[in-house]
CSV table of C-alpha atoms and ligand atoms in Angstrom, one decimal:
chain,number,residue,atom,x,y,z
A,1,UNK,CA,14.5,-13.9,-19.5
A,2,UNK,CA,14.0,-16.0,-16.4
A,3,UNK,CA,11.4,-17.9,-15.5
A,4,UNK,CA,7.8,-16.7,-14.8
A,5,UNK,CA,8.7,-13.6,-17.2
A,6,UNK,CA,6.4,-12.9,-20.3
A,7,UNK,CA,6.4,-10.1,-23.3
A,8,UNK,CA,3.0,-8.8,-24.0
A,9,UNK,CA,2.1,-6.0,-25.9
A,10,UNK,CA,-0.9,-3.9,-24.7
A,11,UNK,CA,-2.8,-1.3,-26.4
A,12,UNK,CA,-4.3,2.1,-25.7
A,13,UNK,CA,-6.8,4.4,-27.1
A,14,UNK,CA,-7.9,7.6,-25.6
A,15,UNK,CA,-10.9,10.4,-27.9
A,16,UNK,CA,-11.5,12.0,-24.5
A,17,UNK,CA,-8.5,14.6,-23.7
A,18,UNK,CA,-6.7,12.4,-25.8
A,19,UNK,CA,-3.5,14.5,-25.3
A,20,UNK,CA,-3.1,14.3,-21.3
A,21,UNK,CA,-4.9,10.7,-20.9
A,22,UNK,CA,-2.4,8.7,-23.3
A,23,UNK,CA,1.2,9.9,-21.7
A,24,UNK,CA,-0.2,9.9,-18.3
A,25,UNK,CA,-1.4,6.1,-19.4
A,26,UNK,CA,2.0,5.0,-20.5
A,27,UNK,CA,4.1,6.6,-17.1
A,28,UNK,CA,1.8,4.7,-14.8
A,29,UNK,CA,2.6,1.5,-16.9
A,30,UNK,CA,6.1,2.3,-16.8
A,31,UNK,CA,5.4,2.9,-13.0
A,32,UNK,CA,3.5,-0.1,-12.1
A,33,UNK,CA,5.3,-2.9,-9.9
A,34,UNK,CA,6.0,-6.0,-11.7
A,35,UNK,CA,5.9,-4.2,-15.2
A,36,UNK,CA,8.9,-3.1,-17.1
A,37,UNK,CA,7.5,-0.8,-19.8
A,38,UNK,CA,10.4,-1.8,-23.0
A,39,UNK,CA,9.2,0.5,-26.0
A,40,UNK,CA,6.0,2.8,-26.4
A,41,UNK,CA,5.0,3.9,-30.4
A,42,UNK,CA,4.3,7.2,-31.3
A,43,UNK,CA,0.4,8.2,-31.1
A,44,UNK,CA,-1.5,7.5,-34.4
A,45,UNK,CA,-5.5,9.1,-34.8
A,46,UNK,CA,-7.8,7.5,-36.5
A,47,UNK,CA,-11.7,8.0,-36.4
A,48,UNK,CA,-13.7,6.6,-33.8
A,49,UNK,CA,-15.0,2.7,-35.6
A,50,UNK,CA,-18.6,1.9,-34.6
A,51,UNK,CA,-18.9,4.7,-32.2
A,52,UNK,CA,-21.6,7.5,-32.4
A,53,UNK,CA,-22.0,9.7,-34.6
A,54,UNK,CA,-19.6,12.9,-34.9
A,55,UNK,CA,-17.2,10.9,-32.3
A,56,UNK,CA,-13.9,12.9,-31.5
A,57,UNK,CA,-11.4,10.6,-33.4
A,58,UNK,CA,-9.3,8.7,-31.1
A,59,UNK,CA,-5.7,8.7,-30.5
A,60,UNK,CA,-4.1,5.1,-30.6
A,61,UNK,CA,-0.8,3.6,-28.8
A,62,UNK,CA,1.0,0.8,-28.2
A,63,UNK,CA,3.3,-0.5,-25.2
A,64,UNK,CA,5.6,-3.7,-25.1
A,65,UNK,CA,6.3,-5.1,-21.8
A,66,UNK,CA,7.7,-7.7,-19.8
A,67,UNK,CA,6.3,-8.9,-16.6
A,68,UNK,CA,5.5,-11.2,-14.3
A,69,UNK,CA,2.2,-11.3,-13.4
A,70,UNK,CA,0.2,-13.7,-15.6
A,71,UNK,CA,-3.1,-12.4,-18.1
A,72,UNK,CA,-5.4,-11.8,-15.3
A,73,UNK,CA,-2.8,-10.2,-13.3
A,74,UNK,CA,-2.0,-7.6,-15.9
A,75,UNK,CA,-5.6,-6.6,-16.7
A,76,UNK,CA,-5.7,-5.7,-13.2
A,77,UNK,CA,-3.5,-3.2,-13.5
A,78,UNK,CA,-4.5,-2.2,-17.0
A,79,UNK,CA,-8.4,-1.8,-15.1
A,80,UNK,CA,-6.5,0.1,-12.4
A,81,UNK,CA,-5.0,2.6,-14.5
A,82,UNK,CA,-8.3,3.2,-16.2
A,83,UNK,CA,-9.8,3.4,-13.1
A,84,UNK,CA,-7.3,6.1,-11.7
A,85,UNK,CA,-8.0,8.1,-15.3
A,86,UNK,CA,-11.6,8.4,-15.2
A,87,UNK,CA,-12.7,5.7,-17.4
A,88,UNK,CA,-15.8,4.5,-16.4
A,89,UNK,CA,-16.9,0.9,-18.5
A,90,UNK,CA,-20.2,1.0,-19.4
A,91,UNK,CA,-22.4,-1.3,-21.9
A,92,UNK,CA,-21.4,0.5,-25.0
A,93,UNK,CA,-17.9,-1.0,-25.9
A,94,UNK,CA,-18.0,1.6,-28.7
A,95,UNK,CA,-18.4,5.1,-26.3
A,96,UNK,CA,-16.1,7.5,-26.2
A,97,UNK,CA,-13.7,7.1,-23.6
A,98,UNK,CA,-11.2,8.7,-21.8
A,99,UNK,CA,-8.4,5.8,-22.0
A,100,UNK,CA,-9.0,2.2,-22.5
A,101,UNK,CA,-5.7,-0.3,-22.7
A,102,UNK,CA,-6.1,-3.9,-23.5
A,103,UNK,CA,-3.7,-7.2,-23.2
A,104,UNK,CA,-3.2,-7.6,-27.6
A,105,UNK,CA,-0.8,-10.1,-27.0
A,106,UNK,CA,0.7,-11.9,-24.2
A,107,UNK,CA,3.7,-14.2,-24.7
A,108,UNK,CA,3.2,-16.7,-27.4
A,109,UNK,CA,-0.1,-17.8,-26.4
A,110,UNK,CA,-3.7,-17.9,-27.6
A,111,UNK,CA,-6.6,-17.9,-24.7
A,112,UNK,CA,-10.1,-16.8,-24.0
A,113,UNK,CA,-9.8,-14.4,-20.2
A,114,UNK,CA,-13.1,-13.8,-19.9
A,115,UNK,CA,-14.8,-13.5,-22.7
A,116,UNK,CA,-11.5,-11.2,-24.3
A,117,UNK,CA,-9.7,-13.1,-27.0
A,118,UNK,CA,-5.6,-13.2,-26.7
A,119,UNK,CA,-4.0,-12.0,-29.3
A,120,UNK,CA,-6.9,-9.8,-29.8
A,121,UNK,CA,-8.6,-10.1,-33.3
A,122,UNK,CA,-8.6,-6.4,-34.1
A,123,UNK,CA,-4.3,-7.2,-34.3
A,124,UNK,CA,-5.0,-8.5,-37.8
A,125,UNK,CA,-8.3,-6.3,-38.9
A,126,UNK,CA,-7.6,-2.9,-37.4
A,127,UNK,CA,-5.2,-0.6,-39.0
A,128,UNK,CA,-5.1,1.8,-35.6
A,129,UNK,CA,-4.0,-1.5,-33.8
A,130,UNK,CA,-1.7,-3.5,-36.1
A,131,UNK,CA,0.3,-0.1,-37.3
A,132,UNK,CA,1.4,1.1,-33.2
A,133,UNK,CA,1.8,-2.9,-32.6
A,134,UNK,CA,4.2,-3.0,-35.4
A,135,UNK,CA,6.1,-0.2,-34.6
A,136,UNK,CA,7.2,-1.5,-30.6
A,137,UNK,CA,7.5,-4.8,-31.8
A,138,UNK,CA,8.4,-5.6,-35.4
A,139,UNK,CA,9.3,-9.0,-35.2
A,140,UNK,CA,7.2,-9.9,-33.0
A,141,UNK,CA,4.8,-13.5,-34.6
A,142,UNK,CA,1.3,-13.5,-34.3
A,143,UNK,CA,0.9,-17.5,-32.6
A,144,UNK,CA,-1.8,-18.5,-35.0
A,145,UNK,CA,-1.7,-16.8,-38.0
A,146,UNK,CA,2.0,-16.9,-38.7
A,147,UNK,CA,2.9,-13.6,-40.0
A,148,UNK,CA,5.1,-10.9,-38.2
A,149,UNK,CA,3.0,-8.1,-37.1
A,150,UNK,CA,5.0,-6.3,-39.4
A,151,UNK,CA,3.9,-8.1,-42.0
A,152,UNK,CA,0.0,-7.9,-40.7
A,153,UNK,CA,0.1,-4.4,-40.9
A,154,UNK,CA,2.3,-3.9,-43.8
A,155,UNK,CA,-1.1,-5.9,-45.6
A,156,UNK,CA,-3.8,-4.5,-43.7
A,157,UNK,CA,-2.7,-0.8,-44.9
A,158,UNK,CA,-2.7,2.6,-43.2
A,159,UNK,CA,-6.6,3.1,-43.8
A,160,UNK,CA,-7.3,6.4,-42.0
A,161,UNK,CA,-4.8,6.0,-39.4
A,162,UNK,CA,-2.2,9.3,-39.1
A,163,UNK,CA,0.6,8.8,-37.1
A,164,UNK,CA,0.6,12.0,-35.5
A,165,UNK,CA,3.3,12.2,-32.9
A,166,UNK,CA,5.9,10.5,-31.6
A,167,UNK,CA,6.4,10.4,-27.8
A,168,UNK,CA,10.2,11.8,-27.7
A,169,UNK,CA,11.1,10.6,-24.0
A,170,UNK,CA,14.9,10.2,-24.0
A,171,UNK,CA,15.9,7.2,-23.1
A,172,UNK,CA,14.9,3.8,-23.3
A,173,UNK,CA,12.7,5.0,-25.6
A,174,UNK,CA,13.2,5.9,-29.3
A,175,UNK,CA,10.4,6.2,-31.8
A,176,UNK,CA,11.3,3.9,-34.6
A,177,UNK,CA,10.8,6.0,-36.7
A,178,UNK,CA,10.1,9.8,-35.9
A,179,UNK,CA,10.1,11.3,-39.8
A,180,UNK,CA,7.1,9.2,-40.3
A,181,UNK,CA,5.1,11.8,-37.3
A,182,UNK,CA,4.4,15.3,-38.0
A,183,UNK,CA,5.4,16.4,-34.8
A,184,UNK,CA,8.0,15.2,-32.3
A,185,UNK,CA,6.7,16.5,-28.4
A,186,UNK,CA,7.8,15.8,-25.3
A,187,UNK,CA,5.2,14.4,-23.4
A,188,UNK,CA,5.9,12.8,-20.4
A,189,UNK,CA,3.7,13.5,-17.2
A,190,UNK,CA,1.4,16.3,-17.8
A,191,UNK,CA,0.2,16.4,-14.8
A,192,UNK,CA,3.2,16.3,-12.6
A,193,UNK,CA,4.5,19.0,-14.9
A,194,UNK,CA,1.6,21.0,-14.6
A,195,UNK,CA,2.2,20.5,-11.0
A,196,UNK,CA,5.7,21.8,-10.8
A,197,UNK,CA,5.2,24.9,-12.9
A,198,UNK,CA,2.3,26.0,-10.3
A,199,UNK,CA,5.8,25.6,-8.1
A,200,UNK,CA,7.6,27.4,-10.2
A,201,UNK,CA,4.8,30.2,-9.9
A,202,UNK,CA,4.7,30.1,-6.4
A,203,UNK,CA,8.5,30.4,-6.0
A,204,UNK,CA,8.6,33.7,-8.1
A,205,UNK,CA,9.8,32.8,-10.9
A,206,UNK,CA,8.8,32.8,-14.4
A,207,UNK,CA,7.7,29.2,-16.1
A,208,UNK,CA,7.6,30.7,-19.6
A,209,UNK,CA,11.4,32.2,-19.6
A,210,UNK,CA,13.7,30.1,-21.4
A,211,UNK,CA,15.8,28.2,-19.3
A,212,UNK,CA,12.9,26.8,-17.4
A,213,UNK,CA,10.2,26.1,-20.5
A,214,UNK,CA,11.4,22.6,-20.2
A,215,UNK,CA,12.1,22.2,-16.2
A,216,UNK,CA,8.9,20.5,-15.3
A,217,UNK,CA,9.2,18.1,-17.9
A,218,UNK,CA,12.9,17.4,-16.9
A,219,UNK,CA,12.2,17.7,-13.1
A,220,UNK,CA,8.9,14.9,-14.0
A,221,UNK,CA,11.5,12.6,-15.5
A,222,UNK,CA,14.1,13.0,-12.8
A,223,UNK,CA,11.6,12.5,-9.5
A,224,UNK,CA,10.4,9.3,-11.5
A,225,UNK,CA,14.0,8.0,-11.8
A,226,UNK,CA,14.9,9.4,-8.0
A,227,UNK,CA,11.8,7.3,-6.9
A,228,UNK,CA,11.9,4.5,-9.1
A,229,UNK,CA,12.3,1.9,-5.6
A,230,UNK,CA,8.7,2.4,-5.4
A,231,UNK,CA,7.8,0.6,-8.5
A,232,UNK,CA,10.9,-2.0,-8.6
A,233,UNK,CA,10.3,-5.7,-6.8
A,234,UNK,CA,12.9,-7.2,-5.5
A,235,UNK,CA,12.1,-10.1,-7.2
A,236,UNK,CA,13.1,-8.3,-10.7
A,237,UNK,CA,16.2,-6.6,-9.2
A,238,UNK,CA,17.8,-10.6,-7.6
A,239,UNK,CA,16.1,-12.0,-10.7
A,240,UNK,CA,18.5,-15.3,-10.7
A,241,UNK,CA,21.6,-13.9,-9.0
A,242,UNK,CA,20.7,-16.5,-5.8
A,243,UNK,CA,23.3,-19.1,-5.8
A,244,UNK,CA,24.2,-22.3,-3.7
A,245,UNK,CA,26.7,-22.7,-1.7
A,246,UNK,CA,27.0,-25.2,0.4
A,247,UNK,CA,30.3,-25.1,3.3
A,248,UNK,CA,30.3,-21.4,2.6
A,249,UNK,CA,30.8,-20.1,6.1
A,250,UNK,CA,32.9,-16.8,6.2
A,251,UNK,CA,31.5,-13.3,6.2
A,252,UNK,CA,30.3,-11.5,2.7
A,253,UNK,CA,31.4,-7.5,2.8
A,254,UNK,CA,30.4,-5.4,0.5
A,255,UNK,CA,31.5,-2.0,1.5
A,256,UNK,CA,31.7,1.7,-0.3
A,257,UNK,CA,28.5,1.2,-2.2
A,258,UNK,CA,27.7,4.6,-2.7
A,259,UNK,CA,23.8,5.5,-2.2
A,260,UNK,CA,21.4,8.4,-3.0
A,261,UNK,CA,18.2,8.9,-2.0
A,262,UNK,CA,15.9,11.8,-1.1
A,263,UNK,CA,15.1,12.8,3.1
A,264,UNK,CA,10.8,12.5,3.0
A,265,UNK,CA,10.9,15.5,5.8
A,266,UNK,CA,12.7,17.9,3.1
A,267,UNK,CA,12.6,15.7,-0.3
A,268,UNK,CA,16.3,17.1,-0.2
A,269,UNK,CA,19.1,14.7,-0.8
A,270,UNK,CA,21.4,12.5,1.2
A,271,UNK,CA,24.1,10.7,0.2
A,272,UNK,CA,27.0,8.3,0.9
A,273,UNK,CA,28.6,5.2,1.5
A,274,UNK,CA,27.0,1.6,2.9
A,275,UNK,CA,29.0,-1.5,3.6
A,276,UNK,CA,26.7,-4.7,3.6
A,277,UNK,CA,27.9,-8.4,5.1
A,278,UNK,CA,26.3,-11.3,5.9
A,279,UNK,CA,27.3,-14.9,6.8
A,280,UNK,CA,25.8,-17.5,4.5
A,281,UNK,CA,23.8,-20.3,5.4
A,282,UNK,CA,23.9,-22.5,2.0
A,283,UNK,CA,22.9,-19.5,-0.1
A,284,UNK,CA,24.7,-16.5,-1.6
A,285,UNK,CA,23.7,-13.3,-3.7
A,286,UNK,CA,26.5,-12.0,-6.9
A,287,UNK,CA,27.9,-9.0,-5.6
A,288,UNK,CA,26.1,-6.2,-7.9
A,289,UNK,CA,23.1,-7.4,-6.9
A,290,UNK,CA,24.0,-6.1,-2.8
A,291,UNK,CA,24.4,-2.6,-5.0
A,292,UNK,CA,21.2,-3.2,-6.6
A,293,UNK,CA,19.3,-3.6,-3.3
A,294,UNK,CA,20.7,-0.7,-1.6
A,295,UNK,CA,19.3,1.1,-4.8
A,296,UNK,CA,15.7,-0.1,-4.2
A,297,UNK,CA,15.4,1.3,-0.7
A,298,UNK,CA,17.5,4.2,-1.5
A,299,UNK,CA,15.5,5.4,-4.8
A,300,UNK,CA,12.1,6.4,-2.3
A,301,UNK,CA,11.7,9.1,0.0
A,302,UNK,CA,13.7,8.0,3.3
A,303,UNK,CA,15.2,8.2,6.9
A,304,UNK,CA,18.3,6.8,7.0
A,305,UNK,CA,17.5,4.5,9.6
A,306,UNK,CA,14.6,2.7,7.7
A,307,UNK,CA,17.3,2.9,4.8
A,308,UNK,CA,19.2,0.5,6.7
A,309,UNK,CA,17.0,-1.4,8.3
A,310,UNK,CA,15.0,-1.9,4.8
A,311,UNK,CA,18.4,-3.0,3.6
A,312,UNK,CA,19.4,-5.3,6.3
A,313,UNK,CA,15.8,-7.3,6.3
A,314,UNK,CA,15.5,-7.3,2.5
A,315,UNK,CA,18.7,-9.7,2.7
A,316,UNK,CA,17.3,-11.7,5.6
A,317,UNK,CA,14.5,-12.4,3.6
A,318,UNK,CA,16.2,-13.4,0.8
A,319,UNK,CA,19.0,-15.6,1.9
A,320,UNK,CA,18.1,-16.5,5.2
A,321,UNK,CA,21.7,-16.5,6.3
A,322,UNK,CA,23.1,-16.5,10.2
A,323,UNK,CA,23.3,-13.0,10.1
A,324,UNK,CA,23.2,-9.6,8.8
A,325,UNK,CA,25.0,-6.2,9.1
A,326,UNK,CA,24.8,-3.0,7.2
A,327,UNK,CA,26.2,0.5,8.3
A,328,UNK,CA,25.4,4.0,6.0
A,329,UNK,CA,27.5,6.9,6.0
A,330,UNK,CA,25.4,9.6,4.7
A,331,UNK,CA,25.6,13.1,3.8
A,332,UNK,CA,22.0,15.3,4.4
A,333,UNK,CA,21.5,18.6,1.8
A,334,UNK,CA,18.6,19.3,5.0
A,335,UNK,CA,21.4,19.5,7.4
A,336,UNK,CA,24.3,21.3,4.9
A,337,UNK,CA,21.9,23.9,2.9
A,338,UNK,CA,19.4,25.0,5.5
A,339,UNK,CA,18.6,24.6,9.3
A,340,UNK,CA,21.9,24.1,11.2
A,341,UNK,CA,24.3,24.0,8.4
A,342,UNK,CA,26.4,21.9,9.4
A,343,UNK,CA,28.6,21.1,6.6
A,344,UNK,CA,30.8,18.4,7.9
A,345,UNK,CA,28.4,16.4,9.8
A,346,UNK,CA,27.4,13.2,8.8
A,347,UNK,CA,25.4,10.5,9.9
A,348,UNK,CA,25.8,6.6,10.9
A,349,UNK,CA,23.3,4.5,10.7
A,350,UNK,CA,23.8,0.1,11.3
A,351,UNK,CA,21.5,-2.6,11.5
A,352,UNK,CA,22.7,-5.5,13.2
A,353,UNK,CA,21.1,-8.8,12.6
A,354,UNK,CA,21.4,-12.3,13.9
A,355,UNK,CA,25.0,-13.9,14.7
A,356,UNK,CA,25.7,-10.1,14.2
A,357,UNK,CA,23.9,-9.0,17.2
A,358,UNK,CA,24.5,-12.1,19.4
A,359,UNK,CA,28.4,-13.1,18.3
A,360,UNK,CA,30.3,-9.6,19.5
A,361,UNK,CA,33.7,-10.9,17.4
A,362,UNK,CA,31.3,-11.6,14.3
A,363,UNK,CA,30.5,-7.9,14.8
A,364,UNK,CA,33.3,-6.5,15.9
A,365,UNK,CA,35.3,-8.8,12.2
A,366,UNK,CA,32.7,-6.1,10.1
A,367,UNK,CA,33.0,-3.1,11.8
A,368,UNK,CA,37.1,-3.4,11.2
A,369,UNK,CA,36.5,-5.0,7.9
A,370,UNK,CA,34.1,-2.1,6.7
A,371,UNK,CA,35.7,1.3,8.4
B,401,ZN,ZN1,15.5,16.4,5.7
């Protein structure tokens, strides 16, 4: 973990449409820049504490993830996502709400934001926050009091808390362990998949026949993956990969990268091949990482030009180097499936910049080099 990274582990509860409020909670952490969502528990209910009488019981969560952004920084998200959801704050801490998520730990630490303690004291009281927080994070040590959260909830007991059911999202995550839930469902984005069986519907077809019970579900999972750029800094993606090099003077190619990404006139594919080079000026980037790049821009809906212009000024910025060129081949479903098919076409794009643009045998070097 590099610099300026931290673990936390934040916690959600939801007793107003419980169901939809807690998954669509957890995918816009996982979709939120600067936060890498690493394991979500199951969802446990437990009755409402302190709250009003007759109180819908709540359902209860918990999240581990690494970021950059500091306490305050990750609240504001946390607010934002409770803003986007409906919650409204009010003076009763003890109101039903419709999603609430909260910093329980962050890092190693122990701080006051605000008036909020960190590691929050219902970690070591509250059996619907100490069992979720256990199961993302075993090992994890609770900075003052010593013990493993593990541990805190292994001596806390389950109380009234239920586990009820475990969040089966494929990969990267894995309940820990699903015989403890009643139930194992798949959700994932219940709006977005309430969204594409209306599509579904409006196509003809028949949401409820069998090969497509699970389509909007799968087609959720693959449109959050196919536009992943969105949500990934290039900050995480370079990480440390920057390296010194001082008397390193000769052009950097990287070519055949292959690249997919989605046209925004159609949201149809393209697809192809990008050759990236640069001439260093003290600084260069480890190979993958040129890959990597091309997959931040590419993983949004795009024109090919911005593509490669994206590209191009993402490694001005940072290297700083004398120059910059990058050239796409790509392949457009819009053009080969519909419209004019033409199958064969395909399209160049380049973006040419500094000793690229103004040295024509610098350019001329990477147009050989990458063909
Ligand atoms: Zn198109």
């Amino acid at each position: 973990m590099r610099e300026g990274t931290a673990r936390a582990i934040i916690v959600l509860g939801s007793n107003i449409e419980r169901e939809r409020n807690l998954p669509e909670a957890i995918r816009m952490l996982r979709r939120a820049e600067h936060v890498r969502v690493e394991n979500v528990s199951g969802f446990y209910e437990s009755p409402s504490v302190g709250g009003p009488a007759g109180a819908p019981d709540f359902f209860n969560a918990a999240a581990l993830v690494c970021t950059e952004l500091d306490p305050k920084g990750l609240r504001a998200v946390l607010r934002g996502i409770e803003a986007v959801l409906g919650r409204e704050r009010g003076d009763d801490p003890d109101a039903p709400r419709r999603i609430d998520l909260d910093i329980a730990y962050y890092g190693d630490s122990e701080f006051d934001l605000d008036g909020w303690r960190i590691p929050d004291p219902a970690a070591i009281t509250e059996p619907h926050v100490a069992i979720p927080i256990a199961e993302v994070a075993p090992d994890w040590v609770h900075p003052a009091d010593g013990r493993t959260v593990s541990e805190i909830a292994e001596q806390i007991g389950r109380g009234e808390v239920r586990p009820v059911m475990a969040i089966h999202l494929n990969s990267p995550y894995t309940p820990r362990a699903p015989e403890d839930f009643d139930d194992v469902v798949d959700v994932y984005a219940p709006r977005f998949e309430g969204l594409v069986r209306e599509q579904l519907v409006e196509i003809g077809e028949d949401p409820d026949r069998e090969g497509l019970v699970r389509t909007p579900l799968r087609v959720a999972k693959a449109m959050d993956f196919l536009t992943s750029g969105y949500s990934t800094s290039l900050e995480e993606v370079v990480n440390d990969a920057v390296f010194d090099a001082e008397g390193a003077d000769e052009m950097v190619l990287v070519k055949d990268i292959e690249f997919y990404s989605m046209c925004e006139h159609h949201m149809l594919p393209f697809f192809g091949k990008a050759a990236v080079a640069y001439l260093p000026k003290g600084k260069i980037i480890g190979l993958s990482k040129v890959a990597r790049i091309v997959d931040v821009f590419a993983r949004r809906l795009q024109v090919q030009e911005r593509l490669t212009n994206q590209v191009a000024d993402a490694l001005i910025d940072i290297l700083d180097p004398h120059g910059v060129a990058v050239t796409m081949q790509g392949r457009h479903l819009c053009m080969m499936m519909r419209g004019v098919q033409k199958q064969e076409s395909a399209m160049v794009t380049s973006a040419m910049r500094g000793t690229f643009i103004t040295d024509p045998r610098t350019r001329n070097e990477f147009l050989d080099l990458a063909r």
